[in-house]
Coordinates of C-alpha atoms and ligand atoms in Angstrom, one line a residue:
M1 CA 0.2 0.1 0.2
L2 CA 1.9 3.4 -1.1
L3 CA 0.8 6.6 0.7
M4 CA 2.5 9.7 -0.9
P5 CA 1.2 12.8 -0.5
Q6 CA 0.1 15.2 -3.2
P7 CA 2.3 18.2 -3.4
T8 CA 0.1 21.0 -1.9
P9 CA 1.4 24.4 -3.0
I10 CA 1.9 27.3 -0.6
Q11 CA 0.0 30.8 -1.5
E12 CA 1.4 34.1 0.1
V13 CA -2.1 36.7 0.1
H14 CA -1.6 40.3 0.6
D15 CA -3.8 42.8 1.9
A16 CA -3.6 45.5 4.3
V17 CA -3.2 44.1 7.6
L18 CA -0.1 42.7 6.6
D19 CA 1.5 45.1 5.1
K20 CA 0.3 47.7 7.7
A21 CA 2.2 44.9 10.3
G22 CA 5.0 43.7 7.7
V23 CA 3.8 40.7 8.5
R24 CA 4.2 38.1 5.8
L25 CA 1.6 35.2 5.9
L26 CA 1.9 32.1 3.5
I27 CA -1.1 29.6 3.4
K28 CA -0.1 26.1 3.0
R29 CA -3.1 24.4 1.0
L30 CA -3.5 21.2 3.0
D31 CA -7.3 20.8 1.4
Q32 CA -5.9 20.1 -2.2
V33 CA -4.3 16.7 -1.0
H34 CA -6.5 14.0 -2.0
P35 CA -9.9 15.2 -3.2
V36 CA -11.8 13.4 0.1
I37 CA -8.5 12.3 2.4
S38 CA -8.5 15.9 3.0
G39 CA -5.7 18.6 4.6
N40 CA -5.0 16.7 7.6
K41 CA -6.1 14.0 7.7
W42 CA -3.9 12.3 5.7
Y43 CA -1.0 13.1 7.4
K44 CA -2.5 11.8 10.6
L45 CA -4.5 8.1 8.8
K46 CA -2.0 7.4 6.7
Y47 CA -0.2 5.3 9.5
N48 CA -2.4 4.0 10.6
L49 CA -3.7 2.8 7.5
L50 CA 0.0 1.3 7.4
A51 CA -0.2 -0.1 10.7
A52 CA -3.5 -2.1 10.7
R53 CA -2.7 -4.1 7.0
A54 CA 0.6 -5.0 8.8
Q55 CA -1.5 -6.6 11.6
G56 CA -3.8 -8.2 9.2
V57 CA -7.0 -6.2 10.2
D58 CA -8.8 -5.4 8.0
T59 CA -11.8 -3.3 9.6
L60 CA -11.0 0.1 10.8
L61 CA -13.2 1.7 13.6
S62 CA -13.4 5.2 15.0
F63 CA -15.8 8.4 16.1
G64 CA -17.0 11.2 15.7
G65 CA -20.0 13.9 15.4
A66 CA -22.7 13.7 12.6
Y67 CA -20.7 16.1 10.6
S68 CA -17.5 15.2 11.6
N69 CA -14.0 15.5 8.9
H70 CA -12.9 12.8 10.7
I71 CA -15.6 10.0 10.1
H72 CA -15.9 11.4 6.1
A73 CA -12.1 11.1 5.3
L74 CA -12.3 7.4 7.5
A75 CA -14.5 6.5 5.0
G76 CA -13.0 7.8 2.3
A77 CA -9.9 6.3 3.0
S78 CA -11.1 3.0 3.8
A79 CA -12.9 2.5 0.4
E80 CA -10.0 3.8 -1.6
Y81 CA -7.4 1.4 0.5
G82 CA -10.1 -1.4 1.1
F83 CA -10.3 -1.8 4.2
K84 CA -13.7 -2.0 6.2
S85 CA -14.6 0.8 8.0
I86 CA -17.2 1.6 11.1
G87 CA -18.3 5.0 12.3
V88 CA -19.7 5.1 15.4
I89 CA -21.9 8.3 16.2
R90 CA -22.4 10.5 19.0
G91 CA -26.3 11.4 19.4
E92 CA -29.2 9.8 17.7
Q93 CA -29.4 8.4 13.8
H94 CA -31.4 11.6 12.0
Q95 CA -32.9 10.7 9.1
P96 CA -32.6 11.1 5.9
L97 CA -28.7 11.3 6.8
N98 CA -26.5 15.1 6.6
P99 CA -24.1 14.5 3.1
T100 CA -21.4 14.4 5.6
L101 CA -23.1 10.8 7.2
Q102 CA -24.7 10.0 3.4
F103 CA -21.3 10.6 2.0
A104 CA -20.3 7.6 4.3
V105 CA -22.6 5.1 3.7
D106 CA -22.1 5.6 0.4
H107 CA -18.5 4.9 0.9
G108 CA -19.3 1.8 2.8
M109 CA -18.9 3.2 5.7
Q110 CA -21.4 0.6 8.6
L111 CA -22.9 3.2 11.4
S112 CA -23.5 2.8 14.6
Y113 CA -24.6 5.2 17.6
L114 CA -24.4 6.3 21.1
N115 CA -26.4 7.9 23.0
R116 CA -24.3 10.9 24.4
A117 CA -23.5 9.6 27.7
D118 CA -22.1 6.1 26.2
Y119 CA -20.4 8.4 23.6
R120 CA -18.9 10.3 27.1
L121 CA -17.4 7.2 27.4
K122 CA -16.1 5.9 24.5
N123 CA -13.2 5.1 25.2
S124 CA -13.6 2.8 28.2
A125 CA -13.1 -0.8 28.2
A126 CA -16.5 -1.5 28.3
I127 CA -17.7 -0.4 25.4
I128 CA -15.4 -1.2 23.6
E129 CA -16.1 -5.1 24.4
R130 CA -19.6 -4.4 23.0
L131 CA -18.5 -2.7 20.3
K132 CA -15.8 -6.0 20.0
A133 CA -18.6 -8.8 20.5
E134 CA -21.0 -6.7 17.9
F135 CA -18.0 -6.1 15.3
G136 CA -15.7 -7.9 15.7
D137 CA -11.8 -6.9 15.4
F138 CA -11.4 -3.7 14.3
Y139 CA -7.9 -1.0 14.5
L140 CA -9.1 1.4 16.2
I141 CA -8.2 5.4 16.0
P142 CA -9.5 7.4 18.2
E143 CA -12.1 10.3 17.9
G144 CA -10.5 13.4 16.0
G145 CA -8.0 9.9 14.6
S146 CA -5.4 11.7 17.4
N147 CA -2.6 9.5 18.5
A148 CA 1.2 8.6 18.6
L149 CA 1.2 7.7 14.8
A150 CA -1.1 10.4 13.8
V151 CA 1.6 12.7 15.6
K152 CA 4.2 10.4 13.0
G153 CA 2.1 10.9 10.3
C154 CA 1.4 14.6 11.0
A155 CA 5.2 15.5 11.6
E156 CA 5.9 14.9 7.5
I157 CA 4.2 17.9 6.9
I158 CA 6.7 20.7 7.8
D159 CA 8.5 18.0 5.2
D160 CA 6.4 19.3 2.3
I161 CA 7.4 23.1 2.9
D162 CA 9.4 24.4 1.3
Q163 CA 9.4 28.4 2.2
P164 CA 11.2 29.6 5.1
F165 CA 8.7 31.0 7.8
D166 CA 9.0 32.0 11.1
V167 CA 6.2 30.1 13.2
I168 CA 3.1 27.8 11.9
A169 CA 0.2 28.0 13.3
C170 CA -2.6 25.7 13.1
A171 CA -6.3 24.7 14.2
C172 CA -6.5 22.6 17.6
G173 CA -9.1 20.4 18.0
T174 CA -7.4 17.2 19.4
A175 CA -3.4 18.8 19.4
G176 CA -2.4 15.3 17.2
T177 CA -1.9 18.2 14.5
L178 CA 0.1 20.6 16.6
S179 CA 1.4 17.4 17.7
G180 CA 2.5 16.4 14.1
L181 CA 4.0 19.9 13.7
I182 CA 5.9 20.3 16.5
A183 CA 7.8 17.5 16.0
G184 CA 8.6 17.6 12.8
L185 CA 9.9 20.6 13.8
Q186 CA 12.5 19.6 15.1
G187 CA 12.8 22.3 18.3
K188 CA 13.6 24.7 14.6
H189 CA 11.1 27.7 15.1
Q190 CA 8.0 28.1 16.6
A191 CA 4.1 26.3 16.6
L192 CA 1.3 28.0 17.9
G193 CA -1.8 26.0 17.8
L194 CA -5.3 27.7 17.9
A195 CA -7.9 26.5 19.9
V196 CA -11.4 25.8 18.8
L197 CA -13.0 24.6 22.3
K198 CA -13.7 26.5 25.4
G199 CA -11.8 25.3 28.0
A200 CA -9.5 23.5 26.6
D201 CA -6.1 24.4 28.7
F202 CA -5.9 20.5 29.2
L203 CA -4.8 20.5 25.1
R204 CA -1.5 21.7 25.9
D205 CA -1.1 18.6 28.4
E206 CA -2.7 16.7 25.5
V207 CA 0.4 17.9 23.7
R208 CA 2.8 16.5 26.0
T209 CA 1.1 13.7 26.3
L210 CA 1.3 12.6 22.2
L211 CA 5.0 13.9 22.6
S212 CA 5.5 11.3 24.6
A213 CA 3.9 8.8 22.7
G214 CA 5.4 9.2 19.3
G215 CA 8.0 8.7 21.6
Y216 CA 9.3 12.9 20.9
R217 CA 11.3 15.5 23.0
Q218 CA 10.0 17.6 24.9
Y219 CA 10.6 20.6 23.0
K220 CA 9.2 23.9 24.1
N221 CA 8.9 25.7 21.3
W222 CA 5.3 26.0 20.8
Q223 CA 2.3 27.8 22.9
I224 CA -1.9 26.8 22.0
N225 CA -3.7 30.3 22.4
L226 CA -7.3 29.6 24.2
D227 CA -9.0 33.0 22.8
Y228 CA -10.2 32.1 19.3
H229 CA -13.1 29.6 20.5
F230 CA -16.3 32.2 19.4
G231 CA -18.0 30.5 22.5
G232 CA -17.1 26.5 22.1
Y233 CA -15.9 23.7 19.0
A234 CA -18.7 24.7 16.5
K235 CA -19.9 27.5 17.7
I236 CA -20.2 30.6 15.6
K237 CA -21.2 34.8 16.0
P238 CA -21.5 36.8 13.3
E239 CA -17.9 38.7 13.2
L240 CA -16.6 35.6 12.3
L241 CA -18.6 34.2 9.4
E242 CA -18.1 38.2 7.7
F243 CA -14.5 37.4 7.8
I244 CA -14.5 34.1 7.1
H245 CA -16.6 36.0 3.7
R246 CA -14.0 39.0 3.6
F247 CA -10.9 36.6 3.4
E248 CA -12.7 34.6 0.7
A249 CA -13.3 37.2 -1.6
A250 CA -10.3 39.2 -1.1
H251 CA -7.8 35.6 -2.1
G252 CA -9.9 33.4 -3.2
I253 CA -9.1 30.3 -0.5
P254 CA -12.7 28.7 1.1
L255 CA -12.8 28.3 4.6
E256 CA -14.6 27.3 6.8
P257 CA -16.0 28.1 10.4
V258 CA -15.1 25.5 12.8
Y259 CA -11.8 25.6 12.4
T260 CA -9.5 27.1 9.2
G261 CA -12.7 30.0 9.6
K262 CA -11.4 30.7 13.2
L263 CA -8.0 29.9 12.5
L264 CA -7.3 32.7 9.9
F265 CA -10.3 35.4 12.2
G266 CA -7.3 34.5 15.0
I267 CA -3.7 34.9 12.8
Y268 CA -5.3 38.2 11.9
N269 CA -6.6 39.2 15.1
L270 CA -2.8 38.5 16.6
I271 CA -1.2 40.7 13.7
V272 CA -3.1 43.6 14.4
A273 CA -2.2 43.1 18.2
G274 CA 1.8 42.9 17.9
R275 CA 1.9 39.4 18.6
F276 CA 4.3 39.3 14.9
Q277 CA 7.5 41.1 15.1
P278 CA 7.4 43.2 11.3
G279 CA 9.8 40.9 9.5
Q280 CA 7.9 37.6 10.4
T281 CA 6.4 34.8 8.6
V282 CA 3.6 33.7 9.9
L283 CA 2.8 29.8 7.7
A284 CA -1.2 28.6 9.0
L285 CA -1.9 25.1 7.6
H286 CA -5.0 24.6 5.9
S287 CA -6.6 22.1 7.4
G288 CA -9.0 21.3 4.8
G289 CA -12.5 20.4 6.6
L290 CA -14.6 21.9 3.6
Q291 CA -17.2 19.2 3.2
G292 CA -17.9 20.2 6.8
R293 CA -19.4 23.8 5.5
I294 CA -22.2 21.9 4.3
G295 CA -24.1 22.1 8.4
F296 CA -23.5 25.9 8.0
E297 CA -25.5 28.6 6.2
V298 CA -21.7 29.7 5.5
Ligands
LIG301 C1 -10.4 20.7 9.1 C2 -9.2 20.0 10.9 N1 -8.5 21.0 11.2 C3 -8.6 21.0 12.3 C4 -8.4 20.2 12.6 C5 -7.5 19.9 14.3 O1 -7.0 19.2 14.4 P1 -6.6 18.6 15.3 O2 -8.0 17.1 16.0 O3 -5.6 17.9 15.7 O4 -6.4 19.5 16.5 C6 -9.1 18.9 12.6 C7 -9.7 17.8 13.7 O5 -9.4 17.2 13.2 C8 -10.3 19.1 11.3 O6 -11.5 18.4 11.2

């Protein structure tokens, strides 16, 4: 099984805010890495698929919400690389299926639902045993796809960056992607994660745990900013949507409100606040997720 990423461009954006601050902003278009396995998901899944194949397990199981980019990507990847897949979805089943889940089913994914109380216990031995009793043996990928092998995959994002930068910034949900960037930087430059959920200081411990799990050093050249969650995961405010519309109209780069919209909003805000030095280059990771726009009136 050969898993080579399609090369993705780096796009520089220009506008008055950036000119005034003297900061360069580059966008790494990981959203273009694969038509279906978009953005960071491609890198998170790569070594997990290889491990499942090496272990001779033909079924992949993971968890997610009804609009999950991870479930969408897992279904696409499973279909492309010949795995069966099971998506364990938070909450009740709704018919008709939304486009994310319909896509998953169309790509052969079997869906199963956990009520919200059970979903909170999804990593417990009891729930995993129940799922094994129902579905047989499977290769388990955690919610959001973040584990040690995802970190190893995301570290390779750095290998595909051929332009100098000072700070690499990404949206943080589970912090697997940020951990991978930190691992790939090997102590050079700075990594900045912008949390997309509220009360996310636990993500700092998550980074340390994921770096250890991947066998990486506890590098210190990273930070997580907690100021741009807009009220919580998948919560949006009019100023976020206005920003997304303005950014898309000015630069022709599509964003969505759950991850990349909050990331770019935060970066611009930090630039205006003088958080970056004149002459610095910020490289923002466009981590894909555009399929998730259908859940919003964007
Ligand atoms: C489009 C997109 N960007 C960013 C993230 C955040 O990545 P992580 O969960 O690794 O922090 C996710 C979720 O995995 C995502 O779907």
